[in-house]
CSV table of C-alpha atoms and ligand atoms in Angstrom, one decimal:
chain,number,residue,atom,x,y,z
A,30,UNK,CA,28.7,21.4,62.8
A,31,UNK,CA,30.9,19.0,60.9
A,32,UNK,CA,32.9,16.4,62.9
A,33,UNK,CA,36.1,18.1,61.8
A,34,UNK,CA,35.1,21.6,63.0
A,35,UNK,CA,36.5,22.6,66.4
A,36,UNK,CA,33.7,23.1,68.9
A,37,UNK,CA,35.8,25.5,71.2
A,38,UNK,CA,38.7,27.8,70.6
A,39,UNK,CA,41.1,28.2,73.5
A,40,UNK,CA,43.9,30.8,73.2
A,41,UNK,CA,46.8,30.7,75.6
A,42,UNK,CA,48.5,34.1,76.0
A,43,UNK,CA,45.1,36.0,76.0
A,44,UNK,CA,46.6,38.9,77.9
A,45,UNK,CA,49.6,39.2,75.6
A,46,UNK,CA,50.8,41.3,72.7
A,47,UNK,CA,49.9,38.9,69.9
A,48,UNK,CA,46.3,38.5,71.1
A,49,UNK,CA,46.0,42.3,71.4
A,50,UNK,CA,47.4,43.0,67.9
A,51,UNK,CA,46.2,40.1,65.8
A,52,UNK,CA,43.8,37.6,67.5
A,53,UNK,CA,41.0,39.9,68.7
A,54,UNK,CA,40.6,41.6,65.3
A,55,UNK,CA,40.6,38.1,63.6
A,56,UNK,CA,38.0,36.8,66.1
A,57,UNK,CA,35.7,39.8,65.5
A,58,UNK,CA,36.1,39.4,61.7
A,59,UNK,CA,35.2,35.7,62.0
A,60,UNK,CA,32.2,36.6,64.2
A,61,UNK,CA,31.1,39.2,61.6
A,62,UNK,CA,31.4,36.6,58.8
A,63,UNK,CA,29.4,34.0,60.7
A,64,UNK,CA,32.5,31.8,61.0
A,65,UNK,CA,32.7,31.8,64.8
A,66,UNK,CA,29.9,30.3,66.8
A,67,UNK,CA,31.7,28.3,69.5
A,68,UNK,CA,33.0,29.3,73.0
A,69,UNK,CA,36.2,31.3,72.8
A,70,UNK,CA,38.2,30.8,76.0
A,71,UNK,CA,41.1,33.1,76.7
A,72,UNK,CA,43.8,31.6,79.0
A,73,UNK,CA,46.4,33.6,80.9
A,74,UNK,CA,48.4,33.7,84.1
A,75,UNK,CA,46.8,36.9,85.3
A,76,UNK,CA,43.9,36.7,87.6
A,77,UNK,CA,41.4,38.2,85.2
A,78,UNK,CA,37.7,37.9,84.8
A,79,UNK,CA,35.8,37.3,81.5
A,80,UNK,CA,34.7,41.0,81.6
A,81,UNK,CA,38.3,42.1,81.8
A,82,UNK,CA,39.1,40.0,78.7
A,83,UNK,CA,36.1,41.6,76.9
A,84,UNK,CA,37.4,45.0,77.9
A,85,UNK,CA,40.9,44.1,76.6
A,86,UNK,CA,39.3,42.9,73.3
A,87,UNK,CA,37.4,46.1,72.9
A,88,UNK,CA,40.5,48.2,73.6
A,89,UNK,CA,42.4,46.2,71.0
A,90,UNK,CA,39.7,46.8,68.4
A,91,UNK,CA,39.3,50.4,69.3
A,92,UNK,CA,43.1,50.9,68.9
A,93,UNK,CA,42.9,49.5,65.4
A,94,UNK,CA,39.7,51.4,64.6
A,95,UNK,CA,37.7,48.2,64.0
A,96,UNK,CA,34.9,47.9,66.5
A,97,UNK,CA,31.9,46.5,64.8
A,98,UNK,CA,29.1,46.8,67.3
A,99,UNK,CA,27.1,43.7,66.2
A,100,UNK,CA,30.0,41.4,65.6
A,101,UNK,CA,31.7,42.6,68.8
A,102,UNK,CA,28.6,41.9,70.9
A,103,UNK,CA,28.4,38.4,69.4
A,104,UNK,CA,32.1,37.8,70.1
A,105,UNK,CA,31.7,39.2,73.7
A,106,UNK,CA,29.0,36.6,74.3
A,107,UNK,CA,31.4,33.8,73.3
A,108,UNK,CA,34.4,35.0,75.3
A,109,UNK,CA,35.3,33.3,78.6
A,110,UNK,CA,38.5,33.6,80.6
A,111,UNK,CA,40.4,31.0,82.6
A,112,UNK,CA,43.3,31.8,84.8
A,113,UNK,CA,45.9,29.0,84.7
A,114,UNK,CA,49.2,28.4,86.3
A,115,UNK,CA,51.0,26.8,83.3
A,116,UNK,CA,53.0,24.6,85.6
A,117,UNK,CA,50.1,23.2,87.7
A,118,UNK,CA,47.9,20.4,86.3
A,119,UNK,CA,45.2,21.2,88.9
A,120,UNK,CA,44.6,24.6,87.4
A,121,UNK,CA,44.0,23.0,84.0
A,122,UNK,CA,41.0,21.2,85.5
A,123,UNK,CA,39.3,24.6,85.6
A,124,UNK,CA,39.9,24.8,81.8
A,125,UNK,CA,38.4,21.4,81.3
A,126,UNK,CA,35.4,22.5,83.3
A,127,UNK,CA,35.0,25.6,81.2
A,128,UNK,CA,35.1,23.6,78.0
A,129,UNK,CA,31.9,21.9,79.2
A,130,UNK,CA,30.6,19.5,76.5
A,131,UNK,CA,33.2,20.5,73.9
A,132,UNK,CA,34.9,17.4,72.4
A,133,UNK,CA,37.1,19.0,69.8
A,134,UNK,CA,38.7,22.1,71.2
A,135,UNK,CA,41.5,23.9,69.3
A,136,UNK,CA,44.3,25.2,71.5
A,137,UNK,CA,46.2,28.1,70.2
A,138,UNK,CA,49.5,28.5,72.0
A,139,UNK,CA,50.3,32.3,71.6
A,140,UNK,CA,52.9,32.0,74.3
A,141,UNK,CA,56.7,31.7,74.4
A,142,UNK,CA,57.9,28.4,72.9
A,143,UNK,CA,59.7,27.6,76.1
A,144,UNK,CA,56.3,27.0,77.7
A,145,UNK,CA,55.0,24.6,75.0
A,146,UNK,CA,56.2,21.4,76.6
A,147,UNK,CA,54.8,22.2,80.1
A,148,UNK,CA,51.5,23.3,78.7
A,149,UNK,CA,51.1,20.3,76.4
A,150,UNK,CA,52.0,18.0,79.2
A,151,UNK,CA,49.3,19.5,81.4
A,152,UNK,CA,46.7,19.5,78.7
A,153,UNK,CA,47.3,15.8,78.4
A,154,UNK,CA,47.3,15.1,82.1
A,155,UNK,CA,44.1,17.1,82.7
A,156,UNK,CA,42.2,15.3,80.0
A,157,UNK,CA,42.0,18.5,77.9
A,158,UNK,CA,43.9,17.1,75.0
A,159,UNK,CA,41.5,14.4,74.1
A,160,UNK,CA,40.0,15.0,70.6
A,161,UNK,CA,41.8,18.3,70.5
A,162,UNK,CA,44.1,20.1,68.0
A,163,UNK,CA,46.9,22.5,68.7
A,164,UNK,CA,48.0,25.6,66.9
A,165,UNK,CA,51.6,26.9,67.4
A,166,UNK,CA,53.1,30.1,66.2
A,167,UNK,CA,56.3,30.6,64.2
A,168,UNK,CA,59.3,30.5,64.7
A,169,UNK,CA,58.8,26.8,65.2
A,170,UNK,CA,61.9,26.1,67.3
A,171,UNK,CA,65.1,28.1,67.0
A,172,UNK,CA,67.2,25.6,65.0
A,173,UNK,CA,66.9,22.1,63.5
A,174,UNK,CA,67.6,20.4,66.8
A,175,UNK,CA,65.0,22.4,68.8
A,176,UNK,CA,62.4,22.1,66.0
A,177,UNK,CA,62.8,18.3,66.1
A,178,UNK,CA,62.5,18.4,69.9
A,179,UNK,CA,59.4,20.5,69.7
A,180,UNK,CA,57.9,18.1,67.2
A,181,UNK,CA,58.7,15.2,69.5
A,182,UNK,CA,57.0,16.9,72.4
A,183,UNK,CA,53.9,17.8,70.4
A,184,UNK,CA,53.7,14.3,68.8
A,185,UNK,CA,53.7,12.6,72.2
A,186,UNK,CA,50.2,14.1,72.7
A,187,UNK,CA,48.9,15.1,69.3
A,188,UNK,CA,48.8,13.4,66.0
A,189,UNK,CA,50.5,15.3,63.1
A,190,UNK,CA,47.1,15.9,61.6
A,191,UNK,CA,46.1,17.7,64.8
A,192,UNK,CA,49.1,20.0,64.8
A,193,UNK,CA,48.8,23.3,62.9
A,194,UNK,CA,52.1,25.3,62.6
A,195,UNK,CA,51.1,28.9,61.9
A,196,UNK,CA,53.0,31.1,59.5
A,197,UNK,CA,50.6,34.0,58.8
A,198,UNK,CA,52.2,34.6,55.4
A,199,UNK,CA,50.4,31.6,54.3
A,200,UNK,CA,47.1,33.3,55.2
A,201,UNK,CA,48.0,36.2,52.8
A,202,UNK,CA,46.1,35.7,49.6
A,203,UNK,CA,48.8,37.0,47.3
A,204,UNK,CA,51.3,34.5,48.7
A,205,UNK,CA,48.8,31.7,48.2
A,206,UNK,CA,48.0,33.0,44.8
A,207,UNK,CA,51.6,32.6,43.6
A,208,UNK,CA,51.5,28.9,42.7
A,209,UNK,CA,47.8,29.2,41.6
A,210,UNK,CA,48.8,32.1,39.3
A,211,UNK,CA,51.7,30.0,37.8
A,212,UNK,CA,49.7,26.9,37.1
A,213,UNK,CA,46.3,28.4,36.3
A,214,UNK,CA,47.6,30.5,33.4
A,215,UNK,CA,48.9,28.4,30.6
A,216,UNK,CA,51.3,31.0,29.3
A,217,UNK,CA,53.4,31.0,32.5
A,218,UNK,CA,54.4,27.5,33.2
A,219,UNK,CA,56.4,27.0,29.9
A,220,UNK,CA,58.7,29.9,30.7
A,221,UNK,CA,58.9,29.3,34.5
A,222,UNK,CA,62.3,27.6,34.5
A,223,UNK,CA,66.0,28.1,33.9
A,224,UNK,CA,65.6,28.4,30.1
A,225,UNK,CA,63.8,31.7,30.5
A,226,UNK,CA,64.5,32.9,34.1
A,227,UNK,CA,68.0,34.1,35.0
A,228,UNK,CA,67.5,34.9,38.7
A,229,UNK,CA,64.9,35.6,41.3
A,230,UNK,CA,65.0,38.1,44.2
A,231,UNK,CA,62.6,38.5,47.1
A,232,UNK,CA,62.7,41.5,49.4
A,233,UNK,CA,60.8,41.9,52.6
A,234,UNK,CA,61.5,45.5,53.7
A,235,UNK,CA,60.0,47.2,56.7
A,236,UNK,CA,60.4,50.9,57.5
A,237,UNK,CA,60.0,50.3,61.3
A,238,UNK,CA,62.2,48.8,63.9
A,239,UNK,CA,61.5,46.1,66.5
A,240,UNK,CA,58.5,48.1,68.0
A,241,UNK,CA,59.2,47.3,71.6
A,242,UNK,CA,59.8,43.6,71.0
A,243,UNK,CA,63.6,43.9,71.7
A,244,UNK,CA,63.5,40.9,74.1
A,245,UNK,CA,61.8,38.7,71.5
A,246,UNK,CA,64.0,39.9,68.7
A,247,UNK,CA,67.2,39.2,70.7
A,248,UNK,CA,66.1,35.5,70.7
A,249,UNK,CA,65.3,35.5,67.0
A,250,UNK,CA,66.8,38.0,64.6
A,251,UNK,CA,65.7,38.5,61.0
A,252,UNK,CA,66.7,35.0,59.8
A,253,UNK,CA,64.5,33.2,62.4
A,254,UNK,CA,61.8,35.8,62.5
A,255,UNK,CA,60.9,36.2,58.8
A,256,UNK,CA,63.3,34.4,56.4
A,257,UNK,CA,63.2,30.8,57.6
A,258,UNK,CA,59.4,30.9,57.6
A,259,UNK,CA,57.8,33.8,55.7
A,260,UNK,CA,60.3,34.2,52.9
A,261,UNK,CA,60.8,30.5,52.5
A,262,UNK,CA,57.0,30.2,52.1
A,263,UNK,CA,57.2,32.7,49.3
A,264,UNK,CA,60.1,30.9,47.8
A,265,UNK,CA,58.5,27.5,47.8
A,266,UNK,CA,55.3,28.8,46.2
A,267,UNK,CA,57.4,30.4,43.5
A,268,UNK,CA,59.5,27.4,42.8
A,269,UNK,CA,57.4,24.3,43.5
A,270,UNK,CA,56.3,21.9,40.8
A,271,UNK,CA,52.6,21.4,40.1
A,272,UNK,CA,51.1,19.5,43.1
A,273,UNK,CA,49.7,16.1,42.4
A,274,UNK,CA,46.3,17.2,43.5
A,275,UNK,CA,44.6,20.2,45.1
A,276,UNK,CA,44.4,18.6,48.6
A,277,UNK,CA,46.6,19.9,51.4
A,278,UNK,CA,49.0,17.0,51.5
A,279,UNK,CA,49.8,17.1,47.7
A,280,UNK,CA,50.5,20.8,48.0
A,281,UNK,CA,52.6,20.4,51.1
A,282,UNK,CA,54.5,17.5,49.4
A,283,UNK,CA,55.4,19.7,46.5
A,284,UNK,CA,56.7,22.5,48.8
A,285,UNK,CA,58.8,20.2,50.8
A,286,UNK,CA,60.5,18.9,47.6
A,287,UNK,CA,61.7,22.5,46.9
A,288,UNK,CA,63.4,22.7,50.3
A,289,UNK,CA,64.9,19.3,49.9
A,290,UNK,CA,66.7,20.4,46.8
A,291,UNK,CA,68.4,23.4,48.5
A,292,UNK,CA,71.8,22.8,50.0
A,293,UNK,CA,72.5,24.3,53.5
A,294,UNK,CA,73.7,27.8,53.4
A,295,UNK,CA,77.4,28.5,54.0
A,296,UNK,CA,78.7,31.6,55.8
A,297,UNK,CA,79.7,33.0,52.4
A,298,UNK,CA,76.1,32.9,51.1
A,299,UNK,CA,74.8,35.3,53.8
A,300,UNK,CA,75.3,38.9,54.9
A,301,UNK,CA,73.9,40.0,58.2
A,302,UNK,CA,73.3,43.6,59.3
A,303,UNK,CA,72.0,45.6,62.3
A,304,UNK,CA,70.5,49.0,62.2
A,305,UNK,CA,72.2,51.8,64.1
A,306,UNK,CA,70.2,52.3,67.3
A,307,UNK,CA,69.1,48.7,67.7
A,308,UNK,CA,71.3,48.2,70.8
A,309,UNK,CA,69.5,51.1,72.5
A,310,UNK,CA,66.2,49.3,72.3
A,311,UNK,CA,64.7,48.0,75.6
A,312,UNK,CA,65.6,44.3,76.1
A,313,UNK,CA,68.6,44.4,73.7
A,314,UNK,CA,72.1,43.7,74.8
A,315,UNK,CA,74.6,46.6,74.6
A,316,UNK,CA,76.9,44.3,72.5
A,317,UNK,CA,74.1,42.5,70.6
A,318,UNK,CA,75.2,40.6,67.5
A,319,UNK,CA,71.6,39.8,66.5
A,320,UNK,CA,70.8,40.7,62.9
A,321,UNK,CA,67.9,43.1,61.9
A,322,UNK,CA,68.8,42.5,58.3
A,323,UNK,CA,69.9,39.6,56.3
A,324,UNK,CA,70.5,38.9,52.6
A,325,UNK,CA,71.2,35.5,51.2
A,326,UNK,CA,71.8,33.6,48.0
A,327,UNK,CA,70.6,30.1,47.5
A,328,UNK,CA,70.2,27.6,44.7
A,329,UNK,CA,67.5,24.9,44.1
A,330,UNK,CA,69.2,21.9,42.7
A,331,UNK,CA,66.6,20.4,40.4
A,332,UNK,CA,65.9,20.2,36.7
A,333,UNK,CA,63.6,23.3,36.6
A,334,UNK,CA,66.0,25.6,38.4
A,335,UNK,CA,69.5,24.5,37.5
A,336,UNK,CA,71.9,27.5,37.6
A,337,UNK,CA,69.2,30.0,38.7
A,338,UNK,CA,70.3,31.9,41.8
A,339,UNK,CA,67.6,32.9,44.3
A,340,UNK,CA,68.2,36.0,46.5
A,341,UNK,CA,66.3,36.7,49.6
A,342,UNK,CA,66.6,39.7,51.9
A,343,UNK,CA,64.7,41.1,54.8
A,344,UNK,CA,65.3,44.1,57.0
A,345,UNK,CA,64.0,46.4,59.6
A,346,UNK,CA,64.4,50.2,59.4
A,347,UNK,CA,64.7,50.2,55.6
A,348,UNK,CA,63.3,53.1,53.6
A,349,UNK,CA,59.9,51.6,53.0
A,350,UNK,CA,57.6,48.7,53.9
A,351,UNK,CA,57.1,46.4,51.0
A,352,UNK,CA,57.3,42.7,50.1
A,353,UNK,CA,58.3,42.2,46.4
A,354,UNK,CA,59.5,39.5,44.1
A,355,UNK,CA,61.5,40.3,41.0
A,356,UNK,CA,61.9,37.5,38.4
A,357,UNK,CA,64.6,38.5,35.9
A,358,UNK,CA,64.2,36.9,32.5
A,359,UNK,CA,67.0,36.0,30.2
A,360,UNK,CA,68.0,38.2,27.3
A,361,UNK,CA,66.4,37.1,24.0
A,362,UNK,CA,68.7,34.6,22.3
A,363,UNK,CA,68.7,36.3,18.9
A,364,UNK,CA,67.9,39.7,17.3
A,365,UNK,CA,68.2,43.3,18.3
A,366,UNK,CA,71.5,42.8,20.0
A,367,UNK,CA,72.8,46.1,18.7
A,368,UNK,CA,70.0,48.0,20.6
A,369,UNK,CA,71.3,47.2,24.0
A,370,UNK,CA,67.9,46.2,25.3
A,371,UNK,CA,67.1,46.1,29.0
A,372,UNK,CA,66.5,42.6,30.4
A,373,UNK,CA,62.9,42.0,31.1
A,374,UNK,CA,61.7,41.4,34.6
A,375,UNK,CA,58.4,40.4,36.2
A,376,UNK,CA,57.6,42.2,39.5
A,377,UNK,CA,55.1,40.7,41.8
A,378,UNK,CA,54.3,42.7,44.9
A,379,UNK,CA,52.7,41.1,47.8
A,380,UNK,CA,52.3,44.2,50.0
A,381,UNK,CA,51.4,47.0,50.5
A,382,UNK,CA,49.6,46.5,47.2
A,383,UNK,CA,49.0,43.4,45.2
A,384,UNK,CA,50.8,44.2,42.0
A,385,UNK,CA,51.9,42.5,38.8
A,386,UNK,CA,54.3,44.3,36.6
A,387,UNK,CA,55.8,43.0,33.4
A,388,UNK,CA,58.8,44.8,31.9
A,389,UNK,CA,58.9,44.9,28.1
A,390,UNK,CA,61.0,46.3,25.3
A,391,UNK,CA,59.0,48.2,22.7
A,392,UNK,CA,59.8,50.2,19.6
A,393,UNK,CA,60.0,53.9,20.6
A,394,UNK,CA,59.5,57.0,18.5
A,395,UNK,CA,63.0,58.3,19.1
A,396,UNK,CA,65.2,57.4,16.2
A,397,UNK,CA,68.3,57.8,18.3
A,398,UNK,CA,67.0,55.2,20.7
A,399,UNK,CA,64.6,52.9,18.9
A,400,UNK,CA,64.2,50.4,21.7
A,401,UNK,CA,62.4,51.5,24.8
A,402,UNK,CA,61.8,49.8,28.1
A,403,UNK,CA,58.3,50.0,29.6
A,404,UNK,CA,56.5,48.3,32.4
A,405,UNK,CA,52.9,47.1,32.1
A,406,UNK,CA,51.4,47.3,35.6
A,407,UNK,CA,48.3,45.7,37.0
A,408,UNK,CA,47.3,46.5,40.5
A,409,UNK,CA,44.6,45.2,42.7
A,410,UNK,CA,43.5,46.9,45.9
A,411,UNK,CA,42.6,44.6,48.8
A,412,UNK,CA,39.0,45.2,49.7
A,413,UNK,CA,38.1,45.9,53.3
A,414,UNK,CA,36.1,42.7,53.7
A,415,UNK,CA,38.9,40.4,52.5
A,416,UNK,CA,39.9,38.1,55.4
A,417,UNK,CA,43.1,39.0,57.1
A,418,UNK,CA,45.9,36.5,57.3
A,419,UNK,CA,45.1,35.7,60.9
A,420,UNK,CA,41.4,35.3,60.2
A,421,UNK,CA,42.2,32.9,57.5
A,422,UNK,CA,44.6,30.7,59.4
A,423,UNK,CA,42.5,30.6,62.5
A,424,UNK,CA,39.4,29.7,60.5
A,425,UNK,CA,41.2,27.0,58.5
A,426,UNK,CA,42.7,25.4,61.6
A,427,UNK,CA,39.4,25.2,63.2
A,428,UNK,CA,38.0,23.5,60.1
A,429,UNK,CA,41.0,21.1,60.1
A,430,UNK,CA,42.1,22.4,56.6
A,431,UNK,CA,45.9,21.9,56.8
A,432,UNK,CA,46.9,23.5,53.5
A,433,UNK,CA,47.9,26.8,55.1
A,434,UNK,CA,50.2,25.2,57.7
A,435,UNK,CA,53.7,24.0,57.8
A,436,UNK,CA,54.1,20.3,58.1
A,437,UNK,CA,56.7,18.7,60.4
A,438,UNK,CA,59.1,17.8,57.5
A,439,UNK,CA,58.7,21.3,56.0
A,440,UNK,CA,59.7,23.0,59.2
A,441,UNK,CA,62.7,20.7,59.7
A,442,UNK,CA,63.9,21.1,56.1
A,443,UNK,CA,63.7,24.9,56.4
A,444,UNK,CA,65.8,24.8,59.5
A,445,UNK,CA,68.3,22.4,57.9
A,446,UNK,CA,69.0,25.1,55.2
A,447,UNK,CA,69.7,28.0,57.6
A,448,UNK,CA,71.1,26.0,60.5
A,449,UNK,CA,74.8,26.3,59.5
A,450,UNK,CA,74.6,30.0,59.1
A,451,UNK,CA,72.8,30.5,62.4
A,452,UNK,CA,75.7,28.7,64.1
A,453,UNK,CA,78.5,30.3,62.0
A,454,UNK,CA,78.8,33.5,64.0
A,455,UNK,CA,79.2,35.6,60.8
A,456,UNK,CA,79.9,39.3,61.3
A,457,UNK,CA,77.0,41.6,61.7
A,458,UNK,CA,77.5,44.9,59.8
A,459,UNK,CA,75.9,48.1,61.0
A,460,UNK,CA,73.7,50.1,58.6
A,461,UNK,CA,72.1,53.5,59.0
A,462,UNK,CA,68.3,53.6,59.4
A,463,UNK,CA,66.4,54.5,56.3
A,464,UNK,CA,69.0,52.9,54.0
A,465,UNK,CA,68.9,49.6,52.1
A,466,UNK,CA,71.1,47.7,54.6
A,467,UNK,CA,74.9,47.4,55.0
A,468,UNK,CA,76.8,48.6,52.0
A,469,UNK,CA,78.9,45.4,52.0
A,470,UNK,CA,75.9,43.5,50.6
A,471,UNK,CA,76.4,45.0,47.2
A,472,UNK,CA,79.9,43.5,47.1
A,473,UNK,CA,79.1,40.0,48.5
A,474,UNK,CA,75.5,39.0,47.6
A,475,UNK,CA,74.8,40.6,44.3
A,476,UNK,CA,71.9,39.5,42.1
A,477,UNK,CA,72.5,39.8,38.3
A,478,UNK,CA,71.6,43.4,37.5
A,479,UNK,CA,71.9,44.3,41.2
A,480,UNK,CA,69.3,44.5,43.9
A,481,UNK,CA,66.0,46.0,42.9
A,482,UNK,CA,64.8,48.3,45.7
A,483,UNK,CA,61.0,48.5,45.6
B,2,BG6,C1,56.0,38.7,62.0
B,2,BG6,C2,57.4,39.1,62.5
B,2,BG6,O1,55.9,37.3,61.9
B,2,BG6,O2,55.9,39.2,60.6
B,2,BG6,C3,57.5,40.6,62.4
B,2,BG6,O3,57.5,38.7,63.8
B,2,BG6,C4,57.2,41.1,61.0
B,2,BG6,O4,58.8,41.0,62.9
B,2,BG6,C5,55.9,40.6,60.6
B,2,BG6,O5,57.2,42.6,61.1
B,2,BG6,C6,55.6,40.9,59.1
B,2,BG6,O6,54.4,40.5,58.7
B,2,BG6,P1,53.3,41.5,58.0
B,2,BG6,O7,52.1,40.6,57.8
B,2,BG6,O8,53.1,42.6,59.0
B,2,BG6,O9,54.0,41.9,56.8
């Protein structure tokens, strides 16, 4: 085992929802691939035994139709459980004992962020933090001030190189592939700028609601839940300059530079919406003003992107589930103006399929309409054995590979951009379920050529 590889994985929140939905499947996949060979200790407040945790893991995998007998048995052999009162240092001693000879444990805090400070403090006091690294889930804070405070708390105990801020979109290969695709194909970089690109839009649409997470959603809303993190990651990969090297810090430096060039959003740059029926969800206030939809326009003030507007939108209860980027190219400067050609666009779909589609004008056979617009589509199905986003981020954090994680300055820059709008108390417009959001959007935040609904 290399000296940077974690020699134990401890996940706080073992009895919770995230563990059930995402962590157990990722752990089994890691076990199947031979990437997990260290004690895996679930920590929770419930008075469970290791067998109860194993039963919970099995239930999670059964629910997702994913039990692999051999990999599950191996995982079961690694699973332990420690019951901890998050506010009592003494109970953390039991964790230290369970860690045995482990010297480089990784602590994954899959718990509400309000608990981070107390847990980190007790990890420190009980001697559990020595040599360790910590993994924290997004949203990292709820605004700029709280993200700074959270960083301060974590940095009291852990070095920045031992902090892994998880955004599972970074574990998605098509998101990661964006900047690789741009710089690994010589034909793209020369046109990837304001001379050829007129505007960019990114849509994260989901055809479901808050799925029983009303309480969580009331504290977050669409901007904090998926825009400030997931969509900004897509944005920075699309817009960054070539990194100075392929190491994690060069890549992260290049991404931070994109955010630094974006001015904070004003109220006029954002429309917020809420689907009809959200207020009836469990845990949601009857007069809630939390957005389940947001659309925004921003600009990146640098040489490459001058004058190119970027549009981001995300929403729940929209007609379909799909994450798609549309890069609209400029009209050709000369020739064929009389044909009223359609403007070309490049569509990059991240999910549910990985798709690349290039719009083109070609000569058609119809003499009345000689120019025709077609789309060349290339599509790649994800194979069943490709690592899931959670498998990738957990595995990389355990190997101390930081490229897939948000650095402190990145997280703070991202909050700086959305902060004014989070505080502006802008109106929240109702929209019917199964529609593309509040109709006012098409009057206020309008990409050239209109929104492209995937
Ligand atoms: C999560 C959000 O981070 O990302 C959810 O909390 C959202 O609200 C989800 O549905 C989307 O991610 P994915 O991978 O399912 O597209």
